[in-house]
Amino acid sequence: MNILQDIESPVVVPGLTLGDAISRFLGVNVGTPLQRKLSKLVMLLFGVAVVCALIVLGANRFHTSQEVIIYAVATGLSMIPASIVVVLTITMAAGTKRMVQRHIIVRNLKSLEVLDAVTDICSDKTGTLTQGKMVARGAWITGLCFA
C-alpha cells in the first residue's frame, strides 16, 4: 500500500529525473537555445577544469602546498576561454546585421538568438586566427576526405 497515494507531494514530480532537477537548479534548462547551449558549455568547461586541477593535485600526491594549489588553479583556469564574451558579441552583431539586410525588425535581443540560430562559435585564445597563422590541412565533407 502506498502511503502517499492520495497526497500530492510538491517534491516528487513524475517523469523528472535527478539530472533534470540538477539542470533546473543550475539554470541549464532555462532561457533561449543559445543560453542553454552556453550554460552546458560552461558546465562542461568547469568539469574539465576541476578534473585538470585534480590531476595536478594527484600528480603531487595531494600535497597541498601553496605552489601546488596555485598551479592547480592556474591549470583549471586555462581551460576557460577568455574571449567568449567578445566572440558572442561579434556573433550577435553579425546576426543583427544579416537580419537588418533582410528588413527584419527586432524589438528584443533574445529574439535574435531564437530566430538566427548559432551553429558554431569559433574562439581565438592564442591569436592564430587574427594573426593569419592558421592553415587548413584537411577537410571532411559527408563521407569525403580531402587532405
mmCIF file of C-alpha atoms in Angstrom:
data_model
loop_
_atom_site.group_PDB
_atom_site.id
_atom_site.type_symbol
_atom_site.label_atom_id
_atom_site.label_comp_id
_atom_site.label_asym_id
_atom_site.label_seq_id
_atom_site.Cartn_x
_atom_site.Cartn_y
_atom_site.Cartn_z
ATOM 1 C CA MET A 1 0.000 0.000 0.000
ATOM 2 C CA ASN A 2 1.306 3.430 -0.963
ATOM 3 C CA ILE A 3 1.114 5.922 1.897
ATOM 4 C CA LEU A 4 1.317 8.916 -0.447
ATOM 5 C CA GLN A 5 -1.379 7.576 -2.759
ATOM 6 C CA ASP A 6 -3.889 10.372 -2.180
ATOM 7 C CA ILE A 7 -1.437 13.117 -1.195
ATOM 8 C CA GLU A 8 0.060 15.484 -3.740
ATOM 9 C CA SER A 9 3.704 15.938 -2.855
ATOM 10 C CA PRO A 10 5.397 19.149 -4.018
ATOM 11 C CA VAL A 11 8.789 17.396 -4.056
ATOM 12 C CA VAL A 12 8.023 14.311 -6.151
ATOM 13 C CA VAL A 13 7.384 15.128 -9.810
ATOM 14 C CA PRO A 14 6.529 12.224 -12.125
ATOM 15 C CA GLY A 15 8.939 11.887 -15.053
ATOM 16 C CA LEU A 16 11.542 14.212 -13.532
ATOM 17 C CA THR A 17 14.965 12.659 -13.192
ATOM 18 C CA LEU A 18 17.738 13.724 -10.872
ATOM 19 C CA GLY A 19 19.662 15.113 -13.853
ATOM 20 C CA ASP A 20 16.671 17.277 -14.827
ATOM 21 C CA ALA A 21 16.380 18.593 -11.281
ATOM 22 C CA ILE A 22 20.092 19.425 -11.127
ATOM 23 C CA SER A 23 19.957 21.077 -14.562
ATOM 24 C CA ARG A 24 16.971 23.161 -13.497
ATOM 25 C CA PHE A 25 18.741 24.145 -10.259
ATOM 26 C CA LEU A 26 21.891 25.186 -12.150
ATOM 27 C CA GLY A 27 19.854 27.076 -14.760
ATOM 28 C CA VAL A 28 20.920 24.933 -17.703
ATOM 29 C CA ASN A 29 17.350 24.273 -18.899
ATOM 30 C CA VAL A 30 16.117 27.877 -18.896
ATOM 31 C CA GLY A 31 16.488 30.679 -21.415
ATOM 32 C CA THR A 32 16.914 30.786 -25.151
ATOM 33 C CA PRO A 33 18.526 27.914 -27.067
ATOM 34 C CA LEU A 34 21.817 29.826 -27.180
ATOM 35 C CA GLN A 35 21.730 30.447 -23.431
ATOM 36 C CA ARG A 36 21.034 26.752 -22.781
ATOM 37 C CA LYS A 37 23.915 25.673 -25.029
ATOM 38 C CA LEU A 38 26.283 28.158 -23.423
ATOM 39 C CA SER A 39 25.234 27.018 -19.948
ATOM 40 C CA LYS A 40 26.024 23.437 -20.894
ATOM 41 C CA LEU A 41 29.352 24.551 -22.390
ATOM 42 C CA VAL A 42 30.260 26.407 -19.204
ATOM 43 C CA MET A 43 29.356 23.384 -17.065
ATOM 44 C CA LEU A 44 31.479 21.146 -19.312
ATOM 45 C CA LEU A 45 34.434 23.539 -19.150
ATOM 46 C CA PHE A 46 34.068 23.775 -15.385
ATOM 47 C CA GLY A 47 34.107 19.977 -15.139
ATOM 48 C CA VAL A 48 37.233 19.769 -17.296
ATOM 49 C CA ALA A 49 38.889 22.474 -15.176
ATOM 50 C CA VAL A 50 38.128 20.550 -11.978
ATOM 51 C CA VAL A 51 39.488 17.328 -13.493
ATOM 52 C CA CYS A 52 42.687 19.120 -14.582
ATOM 53 C CA ALA A 53 43.135 20.608 -11.120
ATOM 54 C CA LEU A 54 42.630 17.158 -9.554
ATOM 55 C CA ILE A 55 45.199 15.668 -11.939
ATOM 56 C CA VAL A 56 47.732 18.297 -10.871
ATOM 57 C CA LEU A 57 46.962 17.641 -7.210
ATOM 58 C CA GLY A 58 47.138 13.879 -7.778
ATOM 59 C CA ALA A 59 50.485 14.166 -9.546
ATOM 60 C CA ASN A 60 51.784 15.902 -6.424
ATOM 61 C CA ARG A 61 50.256 13.189 -4.181
ATOM 62 C CA PHE A 62 47.657 15.680 -2.897
ATOM 63 C CA HIS A 63 50.385 17.614 -1.108
ATOM 64 C CA THR A 64 48.635 20.957 -0.609
ATOM 65 C CA SER A 65 51.459 23.441 -0.525
ATOM 66 C CA GLN A 66 50.819 26.950 -1.811
ATOM 67 C CA GLU A 67 52.691 26.349 -5.087
ATOM 68 C CA VAL A 68 50.735 23.193 -5.867
ATOM 69 C CA ILE A 69 47.391 24.898 -5.175
ATOM 70 C CA ILE A 70 48.318 27.898 -7.351
ATOM 71 C CA TYR A 71 49.469 25.605 -10.166
ATOM 72 C CA ALA A 72 46.272 23.516 -9.935
ATOM 73 C CA VAL A 73 44.048 26.613 -10.036
ATOM 74 C CA ALA A 74 46.039 28.101 -12.942
ATOM 75 C CA THR A 75 45.742 24.843 -14.870
ATOM 76 C CA GLY A 76 42.000 24.767 -14.280
ATOM 77 C CA LEU A 77 41.523 28.400 -15.288
ATOM 78 C CA SER A 78 43.424 27.890 -18.525
ATOM 79 C CA MET A 79 40.519 25.744 -19.744
ATOM 80 C CA ILE A 80 38.097 28.683 -19.734
ATOM 81 C CA PRO A 81 38.259 30.844 -22.880
ATOM 82 C CA ALA A 82 38.923 34.477 -22.016
ATOM 83 C CA SER A 83 37.350 35.954 -25.130
ATOM 84 C CA ILE A 84 33.994 34.152 -25.082
ATOM 85 C CA VAL A 85 32.093 37.392 -24.381
ATOM 86 C CA VAL A 86 33.787 39.170 -27.288
ATOM 87 C CA VAL A 87 33.119 36.253 -29.630
ATOM 88 C CA LEU A 88 29.446 36.200 -28.644
ATOM 89 C CA THR A 89 29.114 39.968 -29.091
ATOM 90 C CA ILE A 90 30.604 39.798 -32.586
ATOM 91 C CA THR A 91 28.386 36.835 -33.457
ATOM 92 C CA MET A 92 25.281 38.680 -32.254
ATOM 93 C CA ALA A 93 26.303 41.796 -34.208
ATOM 94 C CA ALA A 94 26.783 39.748 -37.380
ATOM 95 C CA GLY A 95 23.365 38.146 -36.889
ATOM 96 C CA THR A 96 21.786 41.550 -36.324
ATOM 97 C CA LYS A 97 23.401 42.908 -39.493
ATOM 98 C CA ARG A 98 22.095 39.963 -41.501
ATOM 99 C CA MET A 99 18.597 40.496 -40.122
ATOM 100 C CA VAL A 100 18.750 44.225 -40.958
ATOM 101 C CA GLN A 101 19.681 43.349 -44.548
ATOM 102 C CA ARG A 102 16.530 41.221 -44.706
ATOM 103 C CA HIS A 103 14.449 44.116 -43.282
ATOM 104 C CA ILE A 104 13.554 42.332 -40.044
ATOM 105 C CA ILE A 105 12.614 44.470 -37.055
ATOM 106 C CA VAL A 106 13.907 43.124 -33.747
ATOM 107 C CA ARG A 107 12.476 44.593 -30.558
ATOM 108 C CA ASN A 108 14.050 42.144 -28.137
ATOM 109 C CA LEU A 109 17.631 40.908 -28.453
ATOM 110 C CA LYS A 110 16.608 37.450 -27.204
ATOM 111 C CA SER A 111 14.581 37.009 -30.387
ATOM 112 C CA LEU A 112 17.842 37.318 -32.323
ATOM 113 C CA GLU A 113 19.141 34.237 -30.533
ATOM 114 C CA VAL A 114 15.980 32.293 -31.322
ATOM 115 C CA LEU A 115 15.474 33.393 -34.941
ATOM 116 C CA ASP A 116 19.072 33.399 -36.091
ATOM 117 C CA ALA A 117 20.311 30.079 -34.693
ATOM 118 C CA VAL A 118 24.013 29.863 -33.923
ATOM 119 C CA THR A 119 25.597 26.609 -35.071
ATOM 120 C CA ASP A 120 29.322 27.219 -34.458
ATOM 121 C CA ILE A 121 31.309 29.559 -32.223
ATOM 122 C CA CYS A 122 34.984 29.912 -33.124
ATOM 123 C CA SER A 123 37.069 31.333 -30.297
ATOM 124 C CA ASP A 124 40.626 32.559 -30.771
ATOM 125 C CA LYS A 125 42.525 32.429 -27.481
ATOM 126 C CA THR A 126 46.012 32.034 -28.933
ATOM 127 C CA GLY A 127 45.833 34.599 -31.745
ATOM 128 C CA THR A 128 46.291 32.116 -34.609
ATOM 129 C CA LEU A 129 43.145 33.311 -36.402
ATOM 130 C CA THR A 130 43.728 37.037 -36.007
ATOM 131 C CA GLN A 131 47.409 36.823 -36.957
ATOM 132 C CA GLY A 132 46.728 34.691 -40.036
ATOM 133 C CA LYS A 133 48.854 31.752 -38.852
ATOM 134 C CA MET A 134 46.135 29.092 -39.009
ATOM 135 C CA VAL A 135 46.271 26.750 -42.015
ATOM 136 C CA ALA A 136 43.641 24.197 -43.036
ATOM 137 C CA ARG A 137 45.349 20.828 -43.539
ATOM 138 C CA GLY A 138 42.268 18.781 -44.309
ATOM 139 C CA ALA A 139 38.501 18.842 -44.777
ATOM 140 C CA TRP A 140 35.828 16.229 -44.172
ATOM 141 C CA ILE A 141 32.583 16.647 -46.105
ATOM 142 C CA THR A 142 29.903 13.967 -45.681
ATOM 143 C CA GLY A 143 31.977 10.884 -46.286
ATOM 144 C CA LEU A 144 34.638 12.572 -48.429
ATOM 145 C CA CYS A 145 38.108 13.326 -47.101
ATOM 146 C CA PHE A 146 40.433 15.961 -48.542
ATOM 147 C CA ALA A 147 43.911 16.015 -47.024
#
